[in-house]
Coordinates of C-alpha atoms in Angstrom, one line a residue:
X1 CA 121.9 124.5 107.5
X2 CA 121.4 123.2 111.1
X3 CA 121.7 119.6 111.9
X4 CA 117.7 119.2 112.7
X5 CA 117.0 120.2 109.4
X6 CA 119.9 117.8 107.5
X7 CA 118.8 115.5 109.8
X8 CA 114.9 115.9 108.5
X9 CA 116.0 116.0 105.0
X10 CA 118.4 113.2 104.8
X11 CA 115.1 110.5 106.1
X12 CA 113.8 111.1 105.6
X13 CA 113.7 110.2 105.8
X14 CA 112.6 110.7 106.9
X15 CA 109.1 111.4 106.7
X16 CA 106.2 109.7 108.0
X17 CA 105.8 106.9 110.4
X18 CA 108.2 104.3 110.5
X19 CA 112.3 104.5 111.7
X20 CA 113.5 104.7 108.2
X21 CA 111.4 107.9 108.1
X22 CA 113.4 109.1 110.9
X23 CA 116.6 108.2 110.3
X24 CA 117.7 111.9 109.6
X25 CA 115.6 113.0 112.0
X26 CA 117.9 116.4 112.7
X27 CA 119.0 118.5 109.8
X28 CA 118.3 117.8 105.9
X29 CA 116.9 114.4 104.8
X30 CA 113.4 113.6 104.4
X31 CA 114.2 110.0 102.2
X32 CA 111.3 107.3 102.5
X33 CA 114.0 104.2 102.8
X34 CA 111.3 101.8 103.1
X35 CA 107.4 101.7 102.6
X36 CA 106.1 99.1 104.0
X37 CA 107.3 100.1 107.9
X38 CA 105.8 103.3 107.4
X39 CA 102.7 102.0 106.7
X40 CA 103.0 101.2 103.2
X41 CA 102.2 97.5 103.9
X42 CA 98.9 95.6 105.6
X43 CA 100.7 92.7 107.2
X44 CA 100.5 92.0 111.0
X45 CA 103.1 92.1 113.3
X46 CA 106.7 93.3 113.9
X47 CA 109.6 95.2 112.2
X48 CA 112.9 96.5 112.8
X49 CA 115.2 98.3 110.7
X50 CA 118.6 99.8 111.6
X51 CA 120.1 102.4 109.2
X52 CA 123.4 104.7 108.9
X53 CA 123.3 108.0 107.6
X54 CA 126.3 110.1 106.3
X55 CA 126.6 113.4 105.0
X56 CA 128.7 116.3 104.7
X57 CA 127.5 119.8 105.1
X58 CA 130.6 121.7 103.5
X59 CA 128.6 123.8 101.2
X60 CA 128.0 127.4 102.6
X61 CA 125.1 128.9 101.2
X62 CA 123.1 132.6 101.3
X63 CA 119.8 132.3 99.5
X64 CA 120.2 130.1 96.2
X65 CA 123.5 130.7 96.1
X66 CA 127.2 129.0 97.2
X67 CA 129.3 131.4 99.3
X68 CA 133.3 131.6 98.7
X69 CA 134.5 131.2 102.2
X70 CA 137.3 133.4 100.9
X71 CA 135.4 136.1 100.3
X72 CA 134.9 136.7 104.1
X73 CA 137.2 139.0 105.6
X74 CA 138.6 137.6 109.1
X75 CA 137.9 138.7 111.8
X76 CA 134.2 138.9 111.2
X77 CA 131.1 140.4 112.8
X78 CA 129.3 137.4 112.0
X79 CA 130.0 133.4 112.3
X80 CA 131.0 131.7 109.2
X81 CA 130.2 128.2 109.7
X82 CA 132.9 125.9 107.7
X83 CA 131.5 122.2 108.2
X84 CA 129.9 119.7 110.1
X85 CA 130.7 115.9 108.7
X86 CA 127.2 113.7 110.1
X87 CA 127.4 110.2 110.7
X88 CA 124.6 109.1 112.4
X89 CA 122.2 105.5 113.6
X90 CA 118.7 105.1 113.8
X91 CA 116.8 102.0 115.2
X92 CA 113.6 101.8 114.1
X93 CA 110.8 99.5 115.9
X94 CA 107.4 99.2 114.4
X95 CA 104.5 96.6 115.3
X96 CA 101.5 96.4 113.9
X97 CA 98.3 94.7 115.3
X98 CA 96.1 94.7 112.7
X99 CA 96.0 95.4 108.8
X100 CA 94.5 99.1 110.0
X101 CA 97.0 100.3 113.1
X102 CA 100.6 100.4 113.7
X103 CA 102.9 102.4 115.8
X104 CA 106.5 103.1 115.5
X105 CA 109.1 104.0 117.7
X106 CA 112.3 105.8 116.5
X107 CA 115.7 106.0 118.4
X108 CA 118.3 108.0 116.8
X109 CA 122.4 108.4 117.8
X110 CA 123.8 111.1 116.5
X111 CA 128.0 111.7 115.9
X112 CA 128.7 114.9 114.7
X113 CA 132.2 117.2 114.1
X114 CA 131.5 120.7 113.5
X115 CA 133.8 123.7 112.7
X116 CA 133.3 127.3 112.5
X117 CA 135.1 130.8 112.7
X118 CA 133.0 132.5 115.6
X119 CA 132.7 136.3 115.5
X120 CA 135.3 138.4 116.1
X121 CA 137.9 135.6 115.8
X122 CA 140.8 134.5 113.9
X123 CA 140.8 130.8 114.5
X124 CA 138.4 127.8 113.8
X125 CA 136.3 126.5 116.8
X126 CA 135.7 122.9 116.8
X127 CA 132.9 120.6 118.8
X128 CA 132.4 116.7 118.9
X129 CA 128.8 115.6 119.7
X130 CA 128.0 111.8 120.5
X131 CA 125.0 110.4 121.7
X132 CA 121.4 110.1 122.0
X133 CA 119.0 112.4 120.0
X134 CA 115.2 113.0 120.2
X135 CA 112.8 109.9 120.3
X136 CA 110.2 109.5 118.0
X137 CA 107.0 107.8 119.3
X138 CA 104.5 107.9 115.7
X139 CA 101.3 105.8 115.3
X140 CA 99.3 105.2 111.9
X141 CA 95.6 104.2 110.8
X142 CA 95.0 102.9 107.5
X143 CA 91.7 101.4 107.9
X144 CA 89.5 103.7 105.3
X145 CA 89.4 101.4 102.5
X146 CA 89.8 97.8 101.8
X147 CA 92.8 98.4 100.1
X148 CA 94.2 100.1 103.2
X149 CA 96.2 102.2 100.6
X150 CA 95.2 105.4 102.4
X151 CA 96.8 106.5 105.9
X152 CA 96.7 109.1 108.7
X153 CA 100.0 109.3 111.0
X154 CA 99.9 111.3 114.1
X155 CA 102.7 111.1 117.2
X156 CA 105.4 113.0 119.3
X157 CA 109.0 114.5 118.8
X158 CA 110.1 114.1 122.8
X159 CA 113.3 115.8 124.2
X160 CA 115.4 112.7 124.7
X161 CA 118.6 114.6 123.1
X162 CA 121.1 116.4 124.7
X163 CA 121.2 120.3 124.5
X164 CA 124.6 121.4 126.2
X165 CA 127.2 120.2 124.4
X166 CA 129.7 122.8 124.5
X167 CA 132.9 123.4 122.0
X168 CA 136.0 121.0 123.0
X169 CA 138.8 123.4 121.1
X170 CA 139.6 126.5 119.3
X171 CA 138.6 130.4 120.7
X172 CA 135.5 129.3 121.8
X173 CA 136.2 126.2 123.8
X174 CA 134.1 125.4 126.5
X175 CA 131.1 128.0 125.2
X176 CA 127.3 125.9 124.5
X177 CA 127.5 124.6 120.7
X178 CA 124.4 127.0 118.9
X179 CA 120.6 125.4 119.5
X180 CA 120.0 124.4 116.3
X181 CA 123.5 122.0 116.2
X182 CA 122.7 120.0 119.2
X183 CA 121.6 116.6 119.6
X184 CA 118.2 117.5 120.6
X185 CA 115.9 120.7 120.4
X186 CA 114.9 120.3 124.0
X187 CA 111.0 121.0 122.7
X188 CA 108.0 118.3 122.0
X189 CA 106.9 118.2 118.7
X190 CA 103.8 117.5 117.0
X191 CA 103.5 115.1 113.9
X192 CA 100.8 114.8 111.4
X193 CA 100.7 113.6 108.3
X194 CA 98.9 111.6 105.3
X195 CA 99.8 109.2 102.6
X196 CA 98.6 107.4 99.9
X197 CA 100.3 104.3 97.7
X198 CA 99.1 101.7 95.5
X199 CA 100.3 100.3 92.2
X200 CA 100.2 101.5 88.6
X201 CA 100.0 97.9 87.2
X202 CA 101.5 94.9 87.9
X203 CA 105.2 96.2 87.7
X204 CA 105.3 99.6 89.0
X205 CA 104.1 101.3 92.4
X206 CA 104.0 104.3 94.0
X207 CA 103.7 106.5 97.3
X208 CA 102.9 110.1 98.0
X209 CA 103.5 111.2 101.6
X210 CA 102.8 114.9 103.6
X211 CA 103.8 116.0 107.0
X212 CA 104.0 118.4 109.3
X213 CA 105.8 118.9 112.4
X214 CA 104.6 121.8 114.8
X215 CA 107.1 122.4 118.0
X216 CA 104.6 122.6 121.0
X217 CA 107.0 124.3 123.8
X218 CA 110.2 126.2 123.9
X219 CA 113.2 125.3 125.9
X220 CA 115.8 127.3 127.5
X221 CA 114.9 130.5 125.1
X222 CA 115.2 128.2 121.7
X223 CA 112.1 126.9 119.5
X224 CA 112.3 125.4 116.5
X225 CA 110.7 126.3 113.5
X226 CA 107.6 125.0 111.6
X227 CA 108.4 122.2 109.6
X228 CA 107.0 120.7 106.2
X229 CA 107.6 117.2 104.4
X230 CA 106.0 116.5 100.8
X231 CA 107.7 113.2 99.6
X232 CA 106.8 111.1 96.7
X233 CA 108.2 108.3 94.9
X234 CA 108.0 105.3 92.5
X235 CA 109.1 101.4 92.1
X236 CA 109.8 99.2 90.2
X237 CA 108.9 95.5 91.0
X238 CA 109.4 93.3 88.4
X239 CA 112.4 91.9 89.6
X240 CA 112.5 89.4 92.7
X241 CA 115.6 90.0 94.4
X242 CA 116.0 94.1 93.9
X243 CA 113.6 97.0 93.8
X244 CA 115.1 100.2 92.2
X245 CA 113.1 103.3 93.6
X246 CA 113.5 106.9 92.3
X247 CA 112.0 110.1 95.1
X248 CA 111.4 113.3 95.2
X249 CA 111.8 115.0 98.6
X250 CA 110.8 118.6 99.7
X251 CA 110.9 119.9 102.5
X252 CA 109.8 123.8 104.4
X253 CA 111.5 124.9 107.9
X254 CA 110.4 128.3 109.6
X255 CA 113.0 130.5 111.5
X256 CA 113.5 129.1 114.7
X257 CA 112.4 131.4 117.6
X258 CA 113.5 132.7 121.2
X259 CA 117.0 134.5 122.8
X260 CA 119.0 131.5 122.0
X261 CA 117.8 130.8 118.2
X262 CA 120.0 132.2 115.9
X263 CA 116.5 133.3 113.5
X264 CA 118.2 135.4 111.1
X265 CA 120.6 132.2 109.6
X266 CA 117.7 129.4 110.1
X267 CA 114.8 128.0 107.6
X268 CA 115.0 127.1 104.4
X269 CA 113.1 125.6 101.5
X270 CA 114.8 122.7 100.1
X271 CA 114.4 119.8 96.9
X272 CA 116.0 116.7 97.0
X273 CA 116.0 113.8 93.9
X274 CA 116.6 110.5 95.6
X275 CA 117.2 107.2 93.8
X276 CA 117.7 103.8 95.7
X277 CA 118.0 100.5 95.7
X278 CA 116.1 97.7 97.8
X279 CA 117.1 93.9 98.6
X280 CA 114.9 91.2 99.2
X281 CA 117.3 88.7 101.1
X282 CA 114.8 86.4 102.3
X283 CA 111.3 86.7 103.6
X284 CA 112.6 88.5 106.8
X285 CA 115.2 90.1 105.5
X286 CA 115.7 93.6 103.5
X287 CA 118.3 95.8 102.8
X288 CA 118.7 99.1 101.2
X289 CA 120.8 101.3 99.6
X290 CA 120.0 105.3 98.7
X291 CA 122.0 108.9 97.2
X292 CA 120.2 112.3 97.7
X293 CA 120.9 115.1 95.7
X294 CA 120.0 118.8 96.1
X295 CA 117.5 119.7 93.3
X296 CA 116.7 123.2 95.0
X297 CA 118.0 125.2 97.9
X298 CA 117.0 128.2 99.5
X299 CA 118.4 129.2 102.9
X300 CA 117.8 132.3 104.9
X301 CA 121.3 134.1 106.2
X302 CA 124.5 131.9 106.2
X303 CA 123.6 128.2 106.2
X304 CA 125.6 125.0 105.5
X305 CA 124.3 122.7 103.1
X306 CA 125.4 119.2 102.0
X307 CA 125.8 118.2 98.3
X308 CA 125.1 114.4 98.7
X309 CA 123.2 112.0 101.5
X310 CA 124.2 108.4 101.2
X311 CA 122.1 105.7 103.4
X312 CA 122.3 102.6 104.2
X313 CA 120.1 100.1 105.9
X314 CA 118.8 96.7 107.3
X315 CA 115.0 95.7 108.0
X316 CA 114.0 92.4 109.8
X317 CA 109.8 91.5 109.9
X318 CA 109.1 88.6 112.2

């Protein structure tokens, strides 16, 4: 698995709207770590939320299937990825002016340590990305009913991440890490999306949330693929203090595209099952806690997949 798609999967993440969304903006999350900044809320005025992300993708996969690394003789004509250990922050900034609009704004950093055996080699490679990923600019209406449990999203992926960071050890030292593992995809992206949420009674609510996200331009030979987020969830909130959540995340990539895409070992169709924890600290403060665990998996080629996301999270309202 590539890092964008972990990175969509974890937040998934992120999925529509708000930073939390966001968070794993890259490679595999879509978790929904909080509702109410992605629009699941009417109230006026600002949010932040800052949230850490960790996963390990460890788990090479063809199809449905785990791969015995073993099982690969060495030197091979293909890479065999071994792992890439994520550990990434999102800031998340989201004003609304009215009960109807809001906009949010999304700025991920990404650390990343990747390994693979390249072809035709005997020896692991190794790379070390820090820094900056791509900016997420996402703006909402909800103004179709009264209850303003109803939404549109609409915004931009922009190119804000780096796309030349190059191995720092092994055979293939000083050689461009592949597209799909850098910080940023070097392309603008598209995002639509809908949602819907509301309560069941008194005790129990719920969200249902779709997106897409349609790469507008290649860069440097690489596109990335098509991308599909269907996320839904429920809550429970007859407790004051702690809201346990329970989600179910999906998520569709298309091969990437161009010279430099590696097409052959990219898209996927993946299920996630994510249950969670908010906090209600005060009336400014939240704080959450989340695990994601692979329900489904289906990868085209050789991909790396993690077995568990764990975030973590703090949200401020003014």
């Amino acid at each position: 698995m590539n890092l964008r798609k972990a990175l969509l999967l974890a937040l998934a993440a992120s999925s529509i709207g708000a930073g939390p969304a966001w968070a794993c903006s890259s490679c595999g999350c879509t978790l929904n770590s909080d509702w109410a900044s992605q629009g699941y809320a009417v109230s006026r005025g600002w949010r932040f939320d800052l949230r850490y992300d960790y996963f390990n993708q460890s788990d090479l996969r063809s199809g449905r299937d785990s791969v015995d690394v073993s099982s690969f003789e060495v030197p091979n004509e293909e890479e065999i990825q071994r792992t890439t250990i994520n550990r990434n922050i999102s800031l998340g900034f989201d004003y609304s002016p009215s009960r109807s609009w809001g906009i949010t704004v999304l700025l991920p950093r990404y650390d990343r340590w990747h390994s693979t055996l390249a072809e035709d080699t005997t020896e692991l490679s190794y790379s070390h990305s820090r820094g900056i990923g791509d900016a997420r600019i996402v703006g909402r209406y909800q103004g179709f009913n009264p209850d303003a449990g109803f939404g549109v999203v609409f915004g931009l992926k922009l190119p804000t991440g780096a796309t030349d960071i190059r191995f720092n050890a092994g055979p293939e030292q000083g050689e461009r890490v592949d597209a799909g593992l850098q910080p940023g995809t070097g392309s603008t992206d598209a995002l639509v999306g809908l949602y819907q949420f509301g309560n069941l009674n008194p005790e129990w609510g719920y969200f249902a949330q779709a997106l897409l996200q349609q790469p507008l331009n290649s860069h440097d030979d690489f596109k990335p693929g098509t991308g599909i987020n269907l996320n839904a969830g429920l809550r429970y909130n007859g407790w004051k203090v702690v809201s346990p959540q329970l989600q179910v995340n999906l998520r569709s990539e298309r091969r990437e595209s161009g010279d430099n895409a590696d097409a052959e070992n990219s898209g996927a169709t993946l299920a996630y099952l994510s249950p969670g924890v908010n906090f209600r600290f005060n009336a400014h403060w939240d704080g959450y806690l989340y695990t994601q665990f692979p329900l489904y998996q289906r990868v085209n080629g050789l991909q790396l997949e993690p077995e568990r996301f764990y975030s973590v999270g703090l949200q401020y309202r003014m």
